PDB file of C-alpha atoms in Angstrom:
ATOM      1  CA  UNK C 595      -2.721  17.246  -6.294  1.00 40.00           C
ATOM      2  CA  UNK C 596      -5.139  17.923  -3.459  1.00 45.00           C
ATOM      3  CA  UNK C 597      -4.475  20.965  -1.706  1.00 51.00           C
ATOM      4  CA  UNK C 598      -5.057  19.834   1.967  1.00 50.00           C
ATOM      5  CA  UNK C 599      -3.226  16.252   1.516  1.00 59.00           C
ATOM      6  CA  UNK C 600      -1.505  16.733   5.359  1.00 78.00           C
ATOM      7  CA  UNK C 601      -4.608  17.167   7.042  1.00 90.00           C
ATOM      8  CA  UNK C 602      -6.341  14.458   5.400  1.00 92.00           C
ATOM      9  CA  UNK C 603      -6.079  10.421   4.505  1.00 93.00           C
ATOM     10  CA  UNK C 604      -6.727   8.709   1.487  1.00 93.00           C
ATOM     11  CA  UNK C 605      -7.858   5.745   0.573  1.00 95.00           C
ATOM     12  CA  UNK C 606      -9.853   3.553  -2.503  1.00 96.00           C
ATOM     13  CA  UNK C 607     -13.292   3.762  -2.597  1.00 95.00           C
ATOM     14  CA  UNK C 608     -13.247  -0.134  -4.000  1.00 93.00           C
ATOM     15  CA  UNK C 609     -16.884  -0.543  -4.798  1.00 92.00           C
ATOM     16  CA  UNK C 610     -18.017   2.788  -6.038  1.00 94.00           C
ATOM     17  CA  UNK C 611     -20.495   2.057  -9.048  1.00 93.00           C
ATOM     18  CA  UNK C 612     -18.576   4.151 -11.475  1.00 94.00           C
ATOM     19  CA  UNK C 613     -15.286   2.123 -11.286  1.00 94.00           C
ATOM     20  CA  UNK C 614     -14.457   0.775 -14.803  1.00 94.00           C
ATOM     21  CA  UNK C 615     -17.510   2.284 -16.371  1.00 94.00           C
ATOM     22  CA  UNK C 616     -16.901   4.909 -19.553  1.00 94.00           C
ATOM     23  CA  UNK C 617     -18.026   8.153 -18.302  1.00 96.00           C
ATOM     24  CA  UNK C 618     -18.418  11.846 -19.530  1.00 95.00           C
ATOM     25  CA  UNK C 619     -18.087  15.215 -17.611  1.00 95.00           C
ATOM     26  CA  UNK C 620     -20.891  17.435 -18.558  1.00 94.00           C
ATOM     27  CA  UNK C 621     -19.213  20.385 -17.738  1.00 93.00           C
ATOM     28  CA  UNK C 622     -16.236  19.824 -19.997  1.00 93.00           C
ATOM     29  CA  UNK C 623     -17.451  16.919 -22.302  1.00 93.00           C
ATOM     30  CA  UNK C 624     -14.189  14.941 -21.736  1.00 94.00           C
ATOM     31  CA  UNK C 625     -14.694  11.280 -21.326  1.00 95.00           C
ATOM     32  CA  UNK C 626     -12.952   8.533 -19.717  1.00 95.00           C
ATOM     33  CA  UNK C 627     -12.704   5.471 -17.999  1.00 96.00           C
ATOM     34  CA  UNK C 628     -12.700   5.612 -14.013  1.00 97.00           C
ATOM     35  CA  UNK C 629      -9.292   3.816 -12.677  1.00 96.00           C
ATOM     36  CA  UNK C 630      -9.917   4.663  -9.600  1.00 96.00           C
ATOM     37  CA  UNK C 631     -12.223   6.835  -6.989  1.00 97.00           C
ATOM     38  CA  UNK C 632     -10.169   8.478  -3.816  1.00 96.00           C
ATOM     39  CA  UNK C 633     -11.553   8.888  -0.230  1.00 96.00           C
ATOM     40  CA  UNK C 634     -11.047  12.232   1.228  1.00 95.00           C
ATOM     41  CA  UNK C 635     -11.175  11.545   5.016  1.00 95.00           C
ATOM     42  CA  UNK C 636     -10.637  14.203   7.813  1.00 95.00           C
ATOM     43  CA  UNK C 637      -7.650  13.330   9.999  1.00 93.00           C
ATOM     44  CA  UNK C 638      -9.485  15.697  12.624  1.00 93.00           C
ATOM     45  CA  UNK C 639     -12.741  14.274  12.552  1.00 94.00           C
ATOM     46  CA  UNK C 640     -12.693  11.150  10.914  1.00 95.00           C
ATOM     47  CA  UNK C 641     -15.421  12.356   8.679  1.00 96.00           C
ATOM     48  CA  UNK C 642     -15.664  11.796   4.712  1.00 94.00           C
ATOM     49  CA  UNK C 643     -14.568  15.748   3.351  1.00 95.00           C
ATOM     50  CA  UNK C 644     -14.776  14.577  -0.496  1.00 94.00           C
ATOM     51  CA  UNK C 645     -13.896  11.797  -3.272  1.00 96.00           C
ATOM     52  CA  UNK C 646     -12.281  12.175  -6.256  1.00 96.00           C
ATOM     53  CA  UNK C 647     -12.478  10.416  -9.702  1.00 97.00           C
ATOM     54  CA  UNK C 648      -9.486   9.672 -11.276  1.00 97.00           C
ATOM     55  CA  UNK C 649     -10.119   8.756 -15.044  1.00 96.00           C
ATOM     56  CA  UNK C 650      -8.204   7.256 -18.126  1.00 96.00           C
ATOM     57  CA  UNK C 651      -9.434   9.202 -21.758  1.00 94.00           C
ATOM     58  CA  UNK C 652     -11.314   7.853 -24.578  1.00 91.00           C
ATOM     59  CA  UNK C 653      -9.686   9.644 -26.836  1.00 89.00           C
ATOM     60  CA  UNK C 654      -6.060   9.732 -27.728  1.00 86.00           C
ATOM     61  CA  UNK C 655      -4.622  12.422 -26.160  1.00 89.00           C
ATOM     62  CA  UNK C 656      -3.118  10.442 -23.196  1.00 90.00           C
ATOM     63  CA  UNK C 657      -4.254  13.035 -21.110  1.00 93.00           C
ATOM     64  CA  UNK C 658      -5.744  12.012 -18.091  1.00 94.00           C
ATOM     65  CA  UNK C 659      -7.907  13.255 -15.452  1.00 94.00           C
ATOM     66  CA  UNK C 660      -9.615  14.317 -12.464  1.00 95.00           C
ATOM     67  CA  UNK C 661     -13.256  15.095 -11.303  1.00 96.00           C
ATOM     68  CA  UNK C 662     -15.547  14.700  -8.862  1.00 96.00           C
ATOM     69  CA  UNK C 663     -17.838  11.555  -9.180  1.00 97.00           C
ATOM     70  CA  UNK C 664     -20.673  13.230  -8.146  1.00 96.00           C
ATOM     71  CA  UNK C 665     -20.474  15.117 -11.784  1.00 96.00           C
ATOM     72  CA  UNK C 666     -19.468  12.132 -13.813  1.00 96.00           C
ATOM     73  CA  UNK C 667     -22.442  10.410 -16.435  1.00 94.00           C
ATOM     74  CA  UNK C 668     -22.183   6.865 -17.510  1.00 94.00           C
ATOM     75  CA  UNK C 669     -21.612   6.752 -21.171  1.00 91.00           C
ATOM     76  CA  UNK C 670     -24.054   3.649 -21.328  1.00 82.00           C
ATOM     77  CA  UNK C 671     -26.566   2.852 -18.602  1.00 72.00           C
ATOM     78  CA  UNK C 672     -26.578  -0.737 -17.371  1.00 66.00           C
ATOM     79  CA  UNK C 673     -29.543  -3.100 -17.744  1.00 59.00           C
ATOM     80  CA  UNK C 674     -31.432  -3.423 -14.465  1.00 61.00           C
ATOM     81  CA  UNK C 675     -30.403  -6.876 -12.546  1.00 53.00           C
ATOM     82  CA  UNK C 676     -32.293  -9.398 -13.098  1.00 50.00           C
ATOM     83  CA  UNK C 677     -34.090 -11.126 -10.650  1.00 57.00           C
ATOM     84  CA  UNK C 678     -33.566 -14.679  -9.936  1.00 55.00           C
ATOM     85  CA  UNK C 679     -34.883 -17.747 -12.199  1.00 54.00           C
ATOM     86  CA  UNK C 680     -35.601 -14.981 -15.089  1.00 52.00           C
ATOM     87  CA  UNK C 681     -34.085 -16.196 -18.677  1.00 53.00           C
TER      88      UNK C 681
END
């Protein structure tokens, strides 16, 4: 639960890079999938306050949890895009 819900808005952060990626918290070594990455947004100022990472386990405890995605690690990086006409 986020503490000051009534004085901000929420919303999906649909393109952040870690959505669907397998992901470990260094500080707690849990790892998970992200679902889904909130938007903390000021009503007051309109301004971005925070984002939080909402994450499925790995494991089988069921358990699962949140973090900021600032102090999230991809489990696997991904290969660099490729540029165009390369085979």
């Amino acid at each position: 639960m986020i503490r000051d819900e009534v004085n901000v808005w929420l919303s999906e952060d649909p393109g952040h890079r870690l959505l669907g990626r397998e992901v470990i918290h260094p500080g707690t070594q849990r790892t998970g999938t992200v679902g889904t990455v909130y938007i903390r947004t000021s009503k007051a100022t309109g301004k971005t306050v925070g984002r939080t990472a909402h994450m499925r386990p790995l494991d089988a405890s069921g358990r699962e949890w949140t973090a900021d995605p600032r102090e999230l690690t991809p489990l696997r990086l991904l290969a660099p895009d490729m540029p165009a006409g390369a085979q």
